[in-house]
Structures are given as C-alpha cells and as structure tokens.
GROMACS .gro file of C-alpha atoms in nm:
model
  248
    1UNK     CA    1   4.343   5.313   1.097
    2UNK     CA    2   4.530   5.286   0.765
    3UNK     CA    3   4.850   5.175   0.967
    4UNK     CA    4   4.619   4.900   1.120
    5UNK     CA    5   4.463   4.818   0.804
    6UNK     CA    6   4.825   4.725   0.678
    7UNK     CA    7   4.882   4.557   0.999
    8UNK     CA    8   4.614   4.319   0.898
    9UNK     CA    9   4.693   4.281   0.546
   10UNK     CA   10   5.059   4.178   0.602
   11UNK     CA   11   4.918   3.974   0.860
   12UNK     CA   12   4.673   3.742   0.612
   13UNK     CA   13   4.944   3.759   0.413
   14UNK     CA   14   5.153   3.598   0.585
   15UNK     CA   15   4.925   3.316   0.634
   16UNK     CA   16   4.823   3.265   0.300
   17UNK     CA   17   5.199   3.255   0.231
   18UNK     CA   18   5.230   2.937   0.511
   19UNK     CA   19   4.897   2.778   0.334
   20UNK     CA   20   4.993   2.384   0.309
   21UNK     CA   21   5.032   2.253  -0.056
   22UNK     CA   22   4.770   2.013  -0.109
   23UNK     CA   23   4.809   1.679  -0.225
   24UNK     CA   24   4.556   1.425  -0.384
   25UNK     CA   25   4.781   1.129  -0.433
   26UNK     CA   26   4.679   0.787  -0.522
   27UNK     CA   27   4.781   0.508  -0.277
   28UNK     CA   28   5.048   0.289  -0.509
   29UNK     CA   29   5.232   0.657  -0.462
   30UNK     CA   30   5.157   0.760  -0.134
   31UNK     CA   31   5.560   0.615  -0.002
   32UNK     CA   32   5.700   0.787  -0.306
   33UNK     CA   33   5.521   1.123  -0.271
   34UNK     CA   34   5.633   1.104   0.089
   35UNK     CA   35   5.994   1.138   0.033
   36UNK     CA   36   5.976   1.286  -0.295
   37UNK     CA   37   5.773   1.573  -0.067
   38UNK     CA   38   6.067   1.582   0.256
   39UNK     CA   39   6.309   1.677  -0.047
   40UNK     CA   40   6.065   1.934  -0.254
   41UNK     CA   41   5.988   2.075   0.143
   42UNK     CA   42   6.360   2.079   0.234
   43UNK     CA   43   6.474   2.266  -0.086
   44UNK     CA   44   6.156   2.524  -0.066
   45UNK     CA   45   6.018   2.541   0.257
   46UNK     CA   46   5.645   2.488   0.121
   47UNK     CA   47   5.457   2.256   0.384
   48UNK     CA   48   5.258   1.984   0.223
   49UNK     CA   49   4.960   1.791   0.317
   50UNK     CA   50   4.845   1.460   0.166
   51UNK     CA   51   4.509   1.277   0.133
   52UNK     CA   52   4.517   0.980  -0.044
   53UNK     CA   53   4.301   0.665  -0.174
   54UNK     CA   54   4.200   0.488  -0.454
   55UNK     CA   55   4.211   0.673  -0.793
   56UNK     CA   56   3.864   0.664  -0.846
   57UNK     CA   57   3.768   0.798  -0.464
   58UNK     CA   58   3.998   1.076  -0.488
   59UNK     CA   59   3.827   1.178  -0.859
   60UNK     CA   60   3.494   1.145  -0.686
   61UNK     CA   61   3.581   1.421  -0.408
   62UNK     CA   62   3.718   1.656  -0.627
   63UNK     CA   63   3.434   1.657  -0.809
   64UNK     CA   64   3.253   1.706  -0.459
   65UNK     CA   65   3.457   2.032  -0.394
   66UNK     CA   66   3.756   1.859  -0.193
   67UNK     CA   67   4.023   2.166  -0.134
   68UNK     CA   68   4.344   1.963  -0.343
   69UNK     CA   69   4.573   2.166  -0.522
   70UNK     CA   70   4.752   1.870  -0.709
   71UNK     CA   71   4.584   1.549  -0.837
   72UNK     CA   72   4.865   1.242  -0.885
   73UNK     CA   73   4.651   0.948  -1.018
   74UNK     CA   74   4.747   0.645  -1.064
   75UNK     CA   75   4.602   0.607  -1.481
   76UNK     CA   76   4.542   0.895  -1.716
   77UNK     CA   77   4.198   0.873  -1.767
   78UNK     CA   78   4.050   1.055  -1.454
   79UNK     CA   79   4.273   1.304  -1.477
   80UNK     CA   80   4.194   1.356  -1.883
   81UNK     CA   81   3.834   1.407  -1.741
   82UNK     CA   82   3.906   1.664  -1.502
   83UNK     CA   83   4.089   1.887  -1.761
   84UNK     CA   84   3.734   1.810  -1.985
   85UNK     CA   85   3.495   1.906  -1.755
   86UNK     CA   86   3.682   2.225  -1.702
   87UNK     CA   87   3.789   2.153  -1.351
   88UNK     CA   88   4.225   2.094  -1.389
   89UNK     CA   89   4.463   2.206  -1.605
   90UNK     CA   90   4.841   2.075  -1.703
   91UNK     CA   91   4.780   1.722  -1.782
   92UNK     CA   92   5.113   1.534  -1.759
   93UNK     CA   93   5.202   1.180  -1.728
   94UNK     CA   94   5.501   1.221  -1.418
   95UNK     CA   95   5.541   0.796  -1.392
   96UNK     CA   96   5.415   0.442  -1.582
   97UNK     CA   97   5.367   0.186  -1.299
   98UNK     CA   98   5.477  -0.188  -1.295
   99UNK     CA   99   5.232  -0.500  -1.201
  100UNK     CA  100   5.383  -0.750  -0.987
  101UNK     CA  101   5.240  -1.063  -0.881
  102UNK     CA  102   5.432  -1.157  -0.512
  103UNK     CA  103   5.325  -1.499  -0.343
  104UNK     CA  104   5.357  -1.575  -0.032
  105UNK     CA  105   5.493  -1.929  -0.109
  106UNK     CA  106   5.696  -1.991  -0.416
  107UNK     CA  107   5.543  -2.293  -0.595
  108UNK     CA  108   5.852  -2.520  -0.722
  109UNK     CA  109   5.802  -2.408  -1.122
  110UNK     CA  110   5.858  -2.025  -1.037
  111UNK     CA  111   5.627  -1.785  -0.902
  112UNK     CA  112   5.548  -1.700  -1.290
  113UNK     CA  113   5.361  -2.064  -1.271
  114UNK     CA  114   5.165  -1.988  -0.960
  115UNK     CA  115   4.837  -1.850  -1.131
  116UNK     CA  116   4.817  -2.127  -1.366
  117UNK     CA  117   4.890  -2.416  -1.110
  118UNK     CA  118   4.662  -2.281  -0.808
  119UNK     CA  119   4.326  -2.437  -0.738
  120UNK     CA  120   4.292  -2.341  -0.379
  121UNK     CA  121   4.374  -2.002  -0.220
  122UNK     CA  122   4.302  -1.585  -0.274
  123UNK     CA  123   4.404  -1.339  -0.480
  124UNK     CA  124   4.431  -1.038  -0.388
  125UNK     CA  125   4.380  -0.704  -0.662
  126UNK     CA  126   4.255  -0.391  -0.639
  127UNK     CA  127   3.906  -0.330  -0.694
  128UNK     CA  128   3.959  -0.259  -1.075
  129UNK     CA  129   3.621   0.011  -1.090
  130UNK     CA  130   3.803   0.240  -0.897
  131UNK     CA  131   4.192   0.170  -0.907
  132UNK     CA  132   4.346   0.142  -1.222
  133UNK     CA  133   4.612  -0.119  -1.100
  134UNK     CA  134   4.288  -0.371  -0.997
  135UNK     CA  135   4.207  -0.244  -1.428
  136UNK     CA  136   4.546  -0.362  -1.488
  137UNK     CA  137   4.523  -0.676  -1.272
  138UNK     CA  138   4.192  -0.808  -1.424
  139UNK     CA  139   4.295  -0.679  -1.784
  140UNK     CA  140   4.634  -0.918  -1.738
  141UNK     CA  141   4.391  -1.256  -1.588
  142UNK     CA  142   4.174  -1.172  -1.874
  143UNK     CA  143   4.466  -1.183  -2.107
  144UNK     CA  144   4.615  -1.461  -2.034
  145UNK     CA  145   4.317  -1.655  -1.993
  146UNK     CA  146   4.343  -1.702  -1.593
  147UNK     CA  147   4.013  -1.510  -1.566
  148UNK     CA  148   3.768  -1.809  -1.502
  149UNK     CA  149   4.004  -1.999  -1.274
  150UNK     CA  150   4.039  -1.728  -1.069
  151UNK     CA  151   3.713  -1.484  -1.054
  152UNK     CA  152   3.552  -1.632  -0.752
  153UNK     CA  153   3.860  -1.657  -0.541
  154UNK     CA  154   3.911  -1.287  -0.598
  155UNK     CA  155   4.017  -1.025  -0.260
  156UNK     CA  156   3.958  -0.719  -0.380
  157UNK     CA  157   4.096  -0.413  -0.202
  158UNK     CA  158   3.940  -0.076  -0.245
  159UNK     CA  159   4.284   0.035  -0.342
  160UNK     CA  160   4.619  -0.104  -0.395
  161UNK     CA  161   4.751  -0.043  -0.069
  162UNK     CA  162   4.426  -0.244   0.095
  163UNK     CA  163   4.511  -0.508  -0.158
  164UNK     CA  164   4.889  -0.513  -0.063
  165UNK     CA  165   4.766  -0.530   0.311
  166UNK     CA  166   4.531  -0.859   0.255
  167UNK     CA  167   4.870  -1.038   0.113
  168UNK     CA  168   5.059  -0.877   0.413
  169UNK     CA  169   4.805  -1.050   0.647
  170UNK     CA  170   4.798  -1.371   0.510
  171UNK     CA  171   4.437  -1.316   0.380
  172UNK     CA  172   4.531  -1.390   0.039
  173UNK     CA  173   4.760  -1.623  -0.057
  174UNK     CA  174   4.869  -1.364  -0.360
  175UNK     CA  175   4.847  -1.080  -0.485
  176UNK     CA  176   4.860  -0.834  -0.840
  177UNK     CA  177   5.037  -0.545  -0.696
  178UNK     CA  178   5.223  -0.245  -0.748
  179UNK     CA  179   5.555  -0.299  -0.765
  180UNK     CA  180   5.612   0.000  -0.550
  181UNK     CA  181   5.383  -0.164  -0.268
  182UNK     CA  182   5.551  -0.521  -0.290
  183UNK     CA  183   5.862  -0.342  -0.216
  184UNK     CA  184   5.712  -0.273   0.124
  185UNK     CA  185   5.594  -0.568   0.165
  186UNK     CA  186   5.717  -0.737   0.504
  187UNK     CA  187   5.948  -1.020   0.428
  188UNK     CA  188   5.840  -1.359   0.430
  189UNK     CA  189   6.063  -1.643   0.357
  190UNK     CA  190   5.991  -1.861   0.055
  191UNK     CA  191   5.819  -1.591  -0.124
  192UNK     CA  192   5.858  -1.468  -0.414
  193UNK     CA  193   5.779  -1.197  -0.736
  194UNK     CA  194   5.727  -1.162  -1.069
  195UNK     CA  195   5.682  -0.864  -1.258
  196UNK     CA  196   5.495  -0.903  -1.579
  197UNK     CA  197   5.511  -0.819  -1.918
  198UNK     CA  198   5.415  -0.454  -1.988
  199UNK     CA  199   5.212  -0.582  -2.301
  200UNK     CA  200   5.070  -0.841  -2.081
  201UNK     CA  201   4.772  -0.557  -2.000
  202UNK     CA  202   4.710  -0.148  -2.058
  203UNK     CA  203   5.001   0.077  -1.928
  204UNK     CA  204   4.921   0.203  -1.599
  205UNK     CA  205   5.020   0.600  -1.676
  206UNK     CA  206   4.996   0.778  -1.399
  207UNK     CA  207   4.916   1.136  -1.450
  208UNK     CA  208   4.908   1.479  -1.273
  209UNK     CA  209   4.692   1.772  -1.324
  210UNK     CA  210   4.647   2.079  -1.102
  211UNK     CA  211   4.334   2.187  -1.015
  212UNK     CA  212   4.176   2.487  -1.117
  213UNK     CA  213   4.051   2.636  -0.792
  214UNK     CA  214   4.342   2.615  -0.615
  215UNK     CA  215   4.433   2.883  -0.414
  216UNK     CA  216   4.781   2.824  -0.382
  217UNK     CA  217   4.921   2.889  -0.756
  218UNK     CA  218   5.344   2.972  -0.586
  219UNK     CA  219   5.349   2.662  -0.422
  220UNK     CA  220   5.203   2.445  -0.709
  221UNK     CA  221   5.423   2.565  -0.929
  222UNK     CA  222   5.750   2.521  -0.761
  223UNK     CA  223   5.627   2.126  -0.693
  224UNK     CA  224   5.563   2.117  -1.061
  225UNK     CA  225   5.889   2.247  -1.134
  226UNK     CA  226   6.002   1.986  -0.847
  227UNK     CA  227   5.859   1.670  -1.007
  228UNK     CA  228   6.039   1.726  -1.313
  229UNK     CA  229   6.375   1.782  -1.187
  230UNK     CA  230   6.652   1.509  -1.185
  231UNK     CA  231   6.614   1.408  -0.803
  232UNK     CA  232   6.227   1.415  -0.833
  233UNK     CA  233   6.305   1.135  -1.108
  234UNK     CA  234   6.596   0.932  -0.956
  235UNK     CA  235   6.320   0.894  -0.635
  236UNK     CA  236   6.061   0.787  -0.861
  237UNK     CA  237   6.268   0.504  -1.080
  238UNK     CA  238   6.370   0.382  -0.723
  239UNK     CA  239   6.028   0.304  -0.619
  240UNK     CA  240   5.968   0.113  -0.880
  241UNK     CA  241   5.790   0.328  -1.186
  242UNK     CA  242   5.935   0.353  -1.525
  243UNK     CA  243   5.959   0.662  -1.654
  244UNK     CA  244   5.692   0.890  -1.770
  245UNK     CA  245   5.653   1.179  -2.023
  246UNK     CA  246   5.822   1.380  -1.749
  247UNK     CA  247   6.168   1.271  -1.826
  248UNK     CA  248   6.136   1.412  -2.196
   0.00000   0.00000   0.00000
C-alpha cells in the first residue's frame, strides 16, 4: 500500500512539475511574448500557454477567477489594482510602448500631416476604455487638438491588434497603433509611419505582476528571472518598446 501510495505521489508529481506556465498577455505583446517565450522554453524546458486580449478584458477575467499565473499589461494601472485588491504581487514595469500612426497612403506633406489634412476616411484606435494604447491614441487627438475633426470617423478595435487588423483590411484608411503591430503590418506601397512624440500623450508602461493564486510558483519565477535577462531585453527593444524599469 505505502509503496503504491508513493507510486501515486511521484506520479502527481510529476504532472504538477509539466503544469504549463500561464500567460495573460496583452495583444500589442502577444508577437513579442511569443518568441521571447520559444527562448525562456528552450533555455528551461517550462511549457507555456498564452491567452491574450485587450488590457482591460484580461483584468476583468482575473478578477472572474481566470487560472493566469503572469499578467503582462499593456499600462500600469490595472496591474497597480490587482496588487491593491490583494490579488498579484511583484509589480514591475518590463517595457514603455511607442504610438505610431501608419497610413495607408502617404499624403504629399508627410504622413505627420495626414491627421490634420484628412476630411474623408477612418481611423482606426483601440477602444481607449479597455486598451491603454486606444487611452494613448485619444489622449494624443485630444492633445493636439485633432479630437473634433476626427471623433465621428473613429474605428475602434476592442484591442490593438483588432485595430491594426481594420488598417490591414483597408477598413480604415489609418490607424494609432503600436509600433510593435505596424511592424507586422502587411506591406502596402505608398504607405507610410510616424511615430510620435512621447510627450505628445501619457507613457504607455506596460507592467507585469504575478498573480497570487498561482499554482505554479518554479516556473514563474524562472520567467521572471527570464524577462529581466539581457536576451529577454534585446527581443523586447526589437519589437519596438523602449525600455522599462526592467533594464535598471
């Protein structure tokens, strides 16, 4: 009996041991986390599974009970409110994201003219109540005082990737995107981008946090560990981020 008993213990385990890493990633990171997750995978041999969506959606099902292990939003505020209400711990910011604005046609003063010149056509943003790059987006038209000519002609994604996709399609003439999205973006000839100022609207800091009743404590740490490390970073300045507190 007791040599069954231990059987069954080294048995479970052994499965908790193979238990996937789980990911809650929002989708401006989703390509990054992808290869940033073949190398952290490759160098451990920790399996990882990823759900992702808008910041604001993936907030809203971990407060619902959703099994993640790692939160990787896209701003710093829904992860800040996780850590308050008790539910995640380790608050750091691992990557500031850049706005771009990519059109699909270049208008002949520069695609930096484009918003100010348009009276016909879409725009495509993220929705800004649940993505913090749509926050950005409408902060920036706001800002620069491009809100009025632009509100009603507004295609608003329910994340950055959706938004991304609408330009992709042709839906929207243009679009305030994630510079690590437009990078993905199909080419299209005669189109162009602009990244704009950082003090043109909030920083988007993107922050992790690891959630409290994860089961899986090995396996978050060594990503932790991962996604400070100097190949971790070189992936993430490649895609397109500036550099967060991580690099400290």
């Amino acid at each position: 009996m007791r040599r069954l008993l231990g059987v069954c213990l080294l048995g479970w385990a052994m499965v908790s041991a193979a238990e996937p890493l789980r990911l809650a990633v929002a989708s401006n990171f989703v390509t990054t986390v992808q290869e940033l997750t073949q190398a952290f995978s490759e160098t451990t041999g920790h399996a990882v599974l990823i759900s992702s969506g808008s910041t604001g959606q993936l907030y809203a099902q971990i407060k619902q009970g959703a099994p993640h292990d790692v939160f990787l939003a896209a701003d710093l505020k829904r992860p800040q409110w996780l850590v308050d209400e008790g539910l995640a711990v380790g608050l750091e910011v691992y990557a500031i994201g850049t706005l771009q604005l990519y059109v699909r046609e270049a208008p002949e003063g520069g695609c930096e003219t484009w918003l100010s010149s348009q009276s016909e056509g879409f725009l495509a943003v993220a929705n800004p109540a649940l993505a913090p790059y749509g926050h950005a987006a409408q902060a920036f038209l706001q800002n620069q005082g491009h809100w009025s000519r632009w509100q009603e002609r507004l295609v608003m994604g329910e994340n950055i990737a959706q938004a991304s996709h609408f330009v992709a399609s042709g839906a929207a003439a243009a679009g305030l995107l994630a510079a690590a999205t437009v990078r993905l973006m199909p080419p299209v000839q005669g189109s162009c981008q602009w990244t704009l100022p950082p003090q043109s609207h909030p920083p988007i800091e993107q922050a992790v946090v690891t959630l409290k009743r994860s089961q899986n404590p090995e396996a978050v740490a060594a990503f932790r560990r991962f996604l400070r490390s100097k190949p971790a970073l070189e992936i993430i300045r490649a895609h397109g981020y500036r550099s967060g507190a991580l690099d400290a």
